[in-house]
XYZ file of C-alpha atoms in Angstrom:
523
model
C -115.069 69.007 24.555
C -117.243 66.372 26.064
C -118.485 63.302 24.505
C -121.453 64.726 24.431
C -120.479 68.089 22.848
C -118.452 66.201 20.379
C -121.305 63.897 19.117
C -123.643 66.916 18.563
C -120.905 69.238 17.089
C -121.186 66.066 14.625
C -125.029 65.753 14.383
C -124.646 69.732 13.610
C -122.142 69.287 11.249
C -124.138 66.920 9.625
C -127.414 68.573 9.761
C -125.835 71.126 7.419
C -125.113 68.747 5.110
C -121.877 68.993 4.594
C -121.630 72.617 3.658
C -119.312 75.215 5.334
C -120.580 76.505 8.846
C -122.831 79.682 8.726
C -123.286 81.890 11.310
C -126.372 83.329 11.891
C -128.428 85.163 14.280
C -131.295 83.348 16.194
C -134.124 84.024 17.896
C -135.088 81.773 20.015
C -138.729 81.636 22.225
C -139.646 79.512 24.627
C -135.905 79.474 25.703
C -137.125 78.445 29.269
C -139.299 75.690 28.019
C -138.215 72.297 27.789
C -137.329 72.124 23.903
C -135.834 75.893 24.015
C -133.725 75.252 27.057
C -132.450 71.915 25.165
C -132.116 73.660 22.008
C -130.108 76.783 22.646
C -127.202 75.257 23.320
C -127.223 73.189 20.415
C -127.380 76.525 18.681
C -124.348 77.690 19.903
C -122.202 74.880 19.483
C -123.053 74.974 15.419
C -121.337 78.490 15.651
C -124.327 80.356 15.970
C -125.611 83.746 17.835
C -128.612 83.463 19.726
C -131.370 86.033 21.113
C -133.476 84.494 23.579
C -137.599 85.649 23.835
C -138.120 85.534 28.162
C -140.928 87.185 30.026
C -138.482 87.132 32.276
C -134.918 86.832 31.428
C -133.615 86.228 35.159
C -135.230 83.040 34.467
C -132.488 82.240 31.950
C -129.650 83.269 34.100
C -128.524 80.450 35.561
C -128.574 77.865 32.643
C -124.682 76.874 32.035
C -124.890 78.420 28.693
C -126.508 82.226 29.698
C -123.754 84.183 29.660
C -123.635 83.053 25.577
C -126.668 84.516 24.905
C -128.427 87.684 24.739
C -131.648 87.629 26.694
C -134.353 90.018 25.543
C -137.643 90.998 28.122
C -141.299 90.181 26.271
C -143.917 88.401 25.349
C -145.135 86.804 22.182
C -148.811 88.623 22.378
C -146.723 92.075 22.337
C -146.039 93.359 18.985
C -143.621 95.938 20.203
C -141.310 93.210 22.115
C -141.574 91.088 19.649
C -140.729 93.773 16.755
C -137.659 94.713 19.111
C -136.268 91.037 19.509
C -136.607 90.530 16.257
C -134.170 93.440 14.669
C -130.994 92.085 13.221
C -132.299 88.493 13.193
C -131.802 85.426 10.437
C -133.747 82.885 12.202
C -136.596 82.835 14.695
C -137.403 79.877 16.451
C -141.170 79.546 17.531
C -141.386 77.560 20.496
C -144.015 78.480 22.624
C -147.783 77.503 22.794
C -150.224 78.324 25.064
C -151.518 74.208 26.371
C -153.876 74.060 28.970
C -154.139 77.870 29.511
C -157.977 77.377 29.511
C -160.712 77.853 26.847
C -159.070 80.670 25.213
C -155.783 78.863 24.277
C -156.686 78.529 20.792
C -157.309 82.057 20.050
C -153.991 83.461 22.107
C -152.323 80.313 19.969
C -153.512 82.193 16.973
C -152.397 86.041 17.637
C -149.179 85.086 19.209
C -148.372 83.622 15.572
C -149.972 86.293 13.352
C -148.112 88.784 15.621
C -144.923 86.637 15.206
C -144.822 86.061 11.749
C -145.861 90.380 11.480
C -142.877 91.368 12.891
C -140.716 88.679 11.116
C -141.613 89.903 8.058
C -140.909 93.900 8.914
C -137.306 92.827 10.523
C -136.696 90.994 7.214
C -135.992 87.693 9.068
C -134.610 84.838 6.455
C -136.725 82.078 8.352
C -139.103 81.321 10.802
C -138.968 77.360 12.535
C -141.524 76.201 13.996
C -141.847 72.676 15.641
C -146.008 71.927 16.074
C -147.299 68.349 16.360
C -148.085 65.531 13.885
C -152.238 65.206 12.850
C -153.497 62.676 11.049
C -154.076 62.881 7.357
C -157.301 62.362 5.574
C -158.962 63.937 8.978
C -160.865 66.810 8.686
C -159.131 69.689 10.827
C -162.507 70.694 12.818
C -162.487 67.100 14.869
C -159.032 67.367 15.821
C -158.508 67.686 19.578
C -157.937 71.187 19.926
C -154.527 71.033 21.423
C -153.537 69.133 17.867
C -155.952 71.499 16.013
C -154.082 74.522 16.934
C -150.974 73.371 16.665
C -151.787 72.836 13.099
C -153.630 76.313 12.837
C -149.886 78.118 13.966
C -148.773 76.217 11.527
C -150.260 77.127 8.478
C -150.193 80.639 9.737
C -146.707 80.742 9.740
C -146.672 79.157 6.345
C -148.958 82.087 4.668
C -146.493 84.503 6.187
C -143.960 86.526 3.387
C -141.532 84.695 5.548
C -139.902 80.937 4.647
C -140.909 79.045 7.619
C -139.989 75.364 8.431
C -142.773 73.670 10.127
C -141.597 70.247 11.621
C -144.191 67.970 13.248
C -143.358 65.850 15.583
C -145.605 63.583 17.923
C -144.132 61.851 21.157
C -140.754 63.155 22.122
C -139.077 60.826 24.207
C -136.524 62.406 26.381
C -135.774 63.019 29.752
C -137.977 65.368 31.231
C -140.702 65.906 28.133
C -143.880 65.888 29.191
C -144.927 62.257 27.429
C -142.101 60.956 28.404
C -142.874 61.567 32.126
C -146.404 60.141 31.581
C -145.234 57.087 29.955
C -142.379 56.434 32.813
C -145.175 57.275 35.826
C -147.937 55.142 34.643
C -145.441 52.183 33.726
C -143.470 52.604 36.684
C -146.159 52.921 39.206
C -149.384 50.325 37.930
C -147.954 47.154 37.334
C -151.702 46.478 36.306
C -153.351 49.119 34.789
C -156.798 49.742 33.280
C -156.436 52.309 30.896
C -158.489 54.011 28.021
C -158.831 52.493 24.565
C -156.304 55.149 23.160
C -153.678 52.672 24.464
C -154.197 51.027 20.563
C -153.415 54.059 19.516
C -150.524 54.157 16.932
C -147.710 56.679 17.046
C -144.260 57.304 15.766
C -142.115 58.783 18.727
C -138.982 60.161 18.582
C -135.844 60.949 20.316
C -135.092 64.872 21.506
C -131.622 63.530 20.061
C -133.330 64.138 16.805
C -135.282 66.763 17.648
C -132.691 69.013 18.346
C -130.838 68.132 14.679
C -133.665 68.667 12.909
C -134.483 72.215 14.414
C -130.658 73.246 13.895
C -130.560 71.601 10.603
C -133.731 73.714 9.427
C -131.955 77.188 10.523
C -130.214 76.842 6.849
C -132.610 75.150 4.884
C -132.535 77.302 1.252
C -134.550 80.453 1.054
C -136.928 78.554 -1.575
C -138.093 75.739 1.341
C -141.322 76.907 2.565
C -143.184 73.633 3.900
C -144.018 70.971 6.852
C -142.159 68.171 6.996
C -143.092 65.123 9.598
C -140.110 63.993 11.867
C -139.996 60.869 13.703
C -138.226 57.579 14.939
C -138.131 54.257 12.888
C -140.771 52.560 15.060
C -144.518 52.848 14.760
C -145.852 51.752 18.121
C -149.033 51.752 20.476
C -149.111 53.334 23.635
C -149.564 49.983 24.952
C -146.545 48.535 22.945
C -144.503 51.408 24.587
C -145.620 51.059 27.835
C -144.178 47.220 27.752
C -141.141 48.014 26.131
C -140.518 50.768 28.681
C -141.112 48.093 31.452
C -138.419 45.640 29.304
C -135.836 48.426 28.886
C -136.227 49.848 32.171
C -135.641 46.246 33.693
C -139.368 46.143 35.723
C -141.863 43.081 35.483
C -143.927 42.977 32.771
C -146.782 44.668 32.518
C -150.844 43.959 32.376
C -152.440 46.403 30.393
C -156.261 46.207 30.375
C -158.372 48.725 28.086
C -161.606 50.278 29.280
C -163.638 51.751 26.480
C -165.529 53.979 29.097
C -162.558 55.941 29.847
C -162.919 59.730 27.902
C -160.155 61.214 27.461
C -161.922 63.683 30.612
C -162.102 61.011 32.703
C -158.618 59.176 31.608
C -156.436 63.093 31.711
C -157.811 62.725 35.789
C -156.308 59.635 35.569
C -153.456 60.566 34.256
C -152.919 63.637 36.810
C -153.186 61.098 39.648
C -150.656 58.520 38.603
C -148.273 61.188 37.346
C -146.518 64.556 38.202
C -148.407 65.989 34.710
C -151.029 68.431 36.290
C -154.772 67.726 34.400
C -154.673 71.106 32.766
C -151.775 69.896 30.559
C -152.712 66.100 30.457
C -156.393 66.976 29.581
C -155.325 68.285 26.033
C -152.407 65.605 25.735
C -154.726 62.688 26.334
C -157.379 64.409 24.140
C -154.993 64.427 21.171
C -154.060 60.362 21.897
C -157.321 59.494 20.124
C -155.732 60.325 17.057
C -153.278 58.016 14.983
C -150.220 59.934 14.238
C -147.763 58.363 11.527
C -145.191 60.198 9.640
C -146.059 60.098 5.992
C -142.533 61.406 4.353
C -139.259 61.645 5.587
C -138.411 64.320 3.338
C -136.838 66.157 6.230
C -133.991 63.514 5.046
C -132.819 66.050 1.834
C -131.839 68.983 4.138
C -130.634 67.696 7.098
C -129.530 64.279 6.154
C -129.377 61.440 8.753
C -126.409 59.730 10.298
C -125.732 56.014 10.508
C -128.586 54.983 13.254
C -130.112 57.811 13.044
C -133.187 58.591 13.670
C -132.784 56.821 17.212
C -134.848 53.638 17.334
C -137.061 53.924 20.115
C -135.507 51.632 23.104
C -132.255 53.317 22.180
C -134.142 56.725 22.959
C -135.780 55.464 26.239
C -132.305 53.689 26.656
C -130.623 57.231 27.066
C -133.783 59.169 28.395
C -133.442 56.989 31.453
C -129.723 56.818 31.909
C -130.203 61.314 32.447
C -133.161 60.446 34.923
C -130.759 57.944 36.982
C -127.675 60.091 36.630
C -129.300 63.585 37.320
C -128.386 64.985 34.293
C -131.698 66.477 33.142
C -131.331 69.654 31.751
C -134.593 70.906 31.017
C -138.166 69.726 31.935
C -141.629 69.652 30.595
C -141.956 71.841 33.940
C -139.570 74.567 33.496
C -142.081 76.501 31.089
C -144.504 78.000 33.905
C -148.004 76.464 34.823
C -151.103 77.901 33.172
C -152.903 80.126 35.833
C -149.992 79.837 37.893
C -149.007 83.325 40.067
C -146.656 84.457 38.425
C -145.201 87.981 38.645
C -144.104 91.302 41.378
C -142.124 90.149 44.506
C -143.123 90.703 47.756
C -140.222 93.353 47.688
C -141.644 95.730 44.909
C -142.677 98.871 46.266
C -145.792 98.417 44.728
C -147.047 96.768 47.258
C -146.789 100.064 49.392
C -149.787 100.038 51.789
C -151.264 96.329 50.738
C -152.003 93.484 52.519
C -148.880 90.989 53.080
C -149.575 88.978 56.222
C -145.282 87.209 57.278
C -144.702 84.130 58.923
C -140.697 84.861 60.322
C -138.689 82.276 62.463
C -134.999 82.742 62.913
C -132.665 79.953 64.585
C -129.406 79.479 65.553
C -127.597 76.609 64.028
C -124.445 74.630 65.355
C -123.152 74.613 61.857
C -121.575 76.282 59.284
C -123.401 78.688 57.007
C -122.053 76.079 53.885
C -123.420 73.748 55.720
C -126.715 74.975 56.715
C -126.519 76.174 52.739
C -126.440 72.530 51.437
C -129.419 71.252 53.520
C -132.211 74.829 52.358
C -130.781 73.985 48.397
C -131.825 70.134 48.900
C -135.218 70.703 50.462
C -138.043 69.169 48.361
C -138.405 66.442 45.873
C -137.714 63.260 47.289
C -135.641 65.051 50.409
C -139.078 66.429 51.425
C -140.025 69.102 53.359
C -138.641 68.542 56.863
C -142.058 69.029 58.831
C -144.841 66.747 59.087
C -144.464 64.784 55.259
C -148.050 63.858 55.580
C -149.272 67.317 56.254
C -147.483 68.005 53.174
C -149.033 65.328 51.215
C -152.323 66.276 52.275
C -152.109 69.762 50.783
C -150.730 68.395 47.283
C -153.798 66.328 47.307
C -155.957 68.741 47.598
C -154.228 70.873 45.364
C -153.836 68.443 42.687
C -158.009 68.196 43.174
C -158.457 71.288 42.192
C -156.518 71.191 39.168
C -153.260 72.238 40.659
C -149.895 71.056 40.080
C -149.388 69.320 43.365
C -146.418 67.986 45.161
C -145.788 65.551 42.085
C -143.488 67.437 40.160
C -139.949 67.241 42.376
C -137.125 68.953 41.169
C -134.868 68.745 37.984
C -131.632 67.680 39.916
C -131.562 66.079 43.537
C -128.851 68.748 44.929
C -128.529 71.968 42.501
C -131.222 74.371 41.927
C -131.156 77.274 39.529
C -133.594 80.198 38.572
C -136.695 78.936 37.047
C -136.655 75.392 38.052
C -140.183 74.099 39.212
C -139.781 72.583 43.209
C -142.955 70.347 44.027
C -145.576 73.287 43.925
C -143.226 76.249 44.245
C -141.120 78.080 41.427
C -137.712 78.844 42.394
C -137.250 83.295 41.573
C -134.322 84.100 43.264
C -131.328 82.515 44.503
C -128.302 84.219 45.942
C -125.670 81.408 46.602
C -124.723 80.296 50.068
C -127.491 83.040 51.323
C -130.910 83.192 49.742
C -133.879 81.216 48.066
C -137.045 82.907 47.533
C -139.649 80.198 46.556
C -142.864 81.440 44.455
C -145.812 79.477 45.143
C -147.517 77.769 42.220
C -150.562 76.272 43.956
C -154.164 77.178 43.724
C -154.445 79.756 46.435
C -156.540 82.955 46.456
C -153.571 85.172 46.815
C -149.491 85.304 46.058
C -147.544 83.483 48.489
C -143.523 83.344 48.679
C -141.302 81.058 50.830
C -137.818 82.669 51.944
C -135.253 80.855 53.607
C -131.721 82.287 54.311
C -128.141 81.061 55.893
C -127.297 84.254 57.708
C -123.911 84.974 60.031
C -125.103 87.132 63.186
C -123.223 89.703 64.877
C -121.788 87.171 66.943
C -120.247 85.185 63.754
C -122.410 82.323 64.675
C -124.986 80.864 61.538
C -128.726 81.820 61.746
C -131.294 80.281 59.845
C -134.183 82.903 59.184
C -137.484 81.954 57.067
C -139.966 83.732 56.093
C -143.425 82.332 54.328
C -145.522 85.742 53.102
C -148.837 85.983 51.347
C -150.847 88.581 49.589
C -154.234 87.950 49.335
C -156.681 88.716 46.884
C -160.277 89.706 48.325
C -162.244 88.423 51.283
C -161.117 84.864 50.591
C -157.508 85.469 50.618
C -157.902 87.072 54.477
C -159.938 84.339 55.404
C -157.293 81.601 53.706
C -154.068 82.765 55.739
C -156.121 83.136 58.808
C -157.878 79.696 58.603
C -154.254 78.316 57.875
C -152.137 80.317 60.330
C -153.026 78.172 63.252
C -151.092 75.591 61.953
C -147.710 77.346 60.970
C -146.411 76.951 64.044
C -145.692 73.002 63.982
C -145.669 73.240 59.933
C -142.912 76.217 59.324
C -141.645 76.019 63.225
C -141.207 72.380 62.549
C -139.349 72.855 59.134
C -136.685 76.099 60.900
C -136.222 73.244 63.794
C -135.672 70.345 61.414
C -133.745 72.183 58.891
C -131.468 73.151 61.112
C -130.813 70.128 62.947
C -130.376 68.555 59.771
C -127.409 71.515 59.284
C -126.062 70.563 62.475
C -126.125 66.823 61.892
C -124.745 67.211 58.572
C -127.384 65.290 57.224
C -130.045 65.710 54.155
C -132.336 63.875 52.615
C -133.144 60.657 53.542
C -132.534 61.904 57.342
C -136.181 63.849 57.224
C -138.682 61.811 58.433
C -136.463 61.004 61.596
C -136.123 65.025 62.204
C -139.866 65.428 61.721
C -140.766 63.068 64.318
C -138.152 64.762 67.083
């Protein structure tokens, strides 16, 4: 067992509190989230059985631990999937919540957890755990932000339910990956002067994922009797503007001038936000909305179940500390990211036969390549992130610009590991949906467009035995504007997507990656 393994088989251990291990069954939703990804295996390695909630399970499949788990098809706003992934379950994990969805979040927010806590009570689950966000006390619920104020509202729903539920509350997780913790490391990283809102005053109490994780395992055996919240966070009370400065100290960067602008709304400062960091608006909006709100644990009864270990919680530059030693080592295993983007395409493959008889305009190039198919392999599983796109980086650019102005994610958002992709993983402003090793990756498109568009690229043998590169960029439009989208664009596929089959496979040939782009783009 790693390190690693063996301090959390520890943290488990202890999060028991000492009594014998107990093996139970979990449900777990959300499990492709950044929380559920993180929190599954921690399941497992306390001795646990785990069911995992997916609207699409071949989203799961390439996580190290998926062939441990049982991955059910649905959809928390479906009774009947919900009802079936819930027979034969202890515990169910609720991990999901609809953020930045649109004006309607609140009201999906609220029949996802009546339906939840329905069905938990007809499959005679022992306990529901649900992990919402901290709100301030003495605050009248109806001037919450409402990303805060549903949280809370799923909350107390679960509470009312027949069923025990655990309701932690939690308010900045700091981890690698978590969506604060990639706004905090942008802004700091990027503006060594910045003029930001007055919500930088604002005080908080973050906390580790570390702890996170404990807590939500602890809770799994809490006694039938607990039916509560109970607020969860680090040892340090802090302002976003004390945290941005010790990031800068821990991180080893200059120090920082912060200067506060009052006129900054949380509108106008979540715009802000979505230009400095990877975060699109439609998830910073409702995060920077809720930062106008002091949150401060006011018990730590959390303490009397799953008891703490010496250090523990992590203080807060011990928890950055370790957040950025993942980010340098490329050991992040799940992202704010992985859970897909609001409004996002999202579903059938240009390959169902449903789309018998539709529109689906192709862009196909094939290539020969003076290299191995391995080879040509490595360079199509690098492309993106910071290895770019091997055709015209500006072009690129350009196009996450203008998708970030309209609200989209943009090019911003990378990839979770510079050299290994899996099932799932966001890539810039695609969504990785199929892989097939050493032959295949089908790219879904997660950018406004008025339409579904897929990128294929493949390392093919020909007759011959010699390596072809073949990639193929499709799009289904919707309406009027979708025809007149691929045909106002298609003029410039051929240096965009010719460019990238030529550069790609040079890049094969030369057995280079990376770095070696913008040298290939300007051949």
């Amino acid at each position: 067992m790693s390190a690693d393994g063996q301090r959390n088989a520890t943290d488990t251990a202890a999060g028991r509190g000492g009594r014998g291990p107990e093996r139970l069954h979990c449900l777990v939703t959300g499990a492709s989230g950044y929380i559920g990804g993180r929190l599954v295996p921690e399941l497992l390695e306390a001795g646990h059985r785990v069911r995992c909630l997916a609207r699409s399970p071949a989203a799961l499949r390439d996580h190290p631990w998926a062939g441990e788990v049982e991955p059910v098809r649905g959809d928390v706003t479906d009774p009947e999937s919900v009802a079936s992934a819930m027979r034969g379950i202890d515990v169910a994990y609720y991990l999901v919540h609809a953020l930045g969805s649109g004006s309607g979040f609140e009201e999906t927010d609220r029949r996802a957890a009546h339906i939840f806590a329905e069905q938990a009570r007809a499959a005679d689950v022992r306990r529901i755990v649900y992990l919402g966000g901290l709100t301030p006390q003495d605050v009248p619920e109806s001037t919450l932000s409402p990303h805060l104020r549903s949280r809370a509202e799923v909350g107390r729903i679960l509470l009312e339910a027949p069923v025990p539920a655990t309701v932690l509350r939690a308010a900045v997780v700091i981890g690698s990956g978590s969506a604060s913790f990639e706004m905090l490391r942008y802004l700091t990283e990027r503006l060594p002067v910045m003029v930001t809102p007055s919500w930088v005053h604002t005080r908080t109490q973050p906390i580790g994922v570390r702890d996170v994780l404990r807590y939500l395992v602890g809770s799994a055996t809490m006694p039938d009797d607990i039916n509560r919240t109970f607020d969860i966070g680090g040892p340090d009370v802090l302002t976003y503007r004390e945290m941005m400065r010790r990031y800068a100290l821990v991180a080893g960067l200059r120090p920082r001038l912060i200067v506060p602008v009052p006129v900054l709304t949380p509108r106008l400062s979540s715009h802000w936000v979505g230009l400095v960091t990877p975060v699109p608006a439609s998830i910073a909006r409702p995060l920077t909305e809720s930062l106008r709100h002091e949150v401060v644990c006011h018990e730590h009864d959390i303490n009397e179940h799953v008891p703490d270990l010496p250090g523990r919680p992590l203080p807060f530059d011990e928890a950055l500390a370790l957040a950025l030693q993942r980010v340098r080592e490329a050991k992040v295993s799940t992202r704010w990211s992985s859970a897909a983007v609001p409004g996002a395409p999202s579903d059938p493959l240009p390959t169902d036969p449903d789309w018998a008889g539709g529109s689906l305009y192709q862009d196909e190039r094939q290539l020969s390549v003076d290299a191995s198919p391995q080879a040509l392999w490595k360079v199509i599983e690098g492309v993106g992130g910071d290895n770019g796109w091997y055709s015209l980086p500006l072009a690129w650019a350009v196009r996450g610009w203008m998708d970030r102005f309209v609200g989209g994610v943009g090019l911003r958002r990378g990839r979770r590991d510079a050299e290994r992709l899996r099932v799932g993983d966001s890539l810039d402003f695609w969504r990785v949906e199929e892989i097939e090793p050493g032959h295949l990756l089908r790219l879904r498109a997660e950018m406004r467009l008025p339409g579904l568009a897929w990128l294929e690229m493949y390392a093919e043998t020909d007759a011959d035995g010699r390596t072809r590169y073949r990639q193929r960029a499709l799009f289904h439009p919707r309406g009027l504007l979708g025809h007149l989208y691929w045909w106002s664009v298609s003029p410039f596929h051929a240096v965009v997507f010719g460019g990238m089959a030529r550069n790609i496979t040079r890049a094969a040939a030369k057995g280079t990656e990376g770095p070696g782009r913008a040298r290939l783009a300007a051949e």
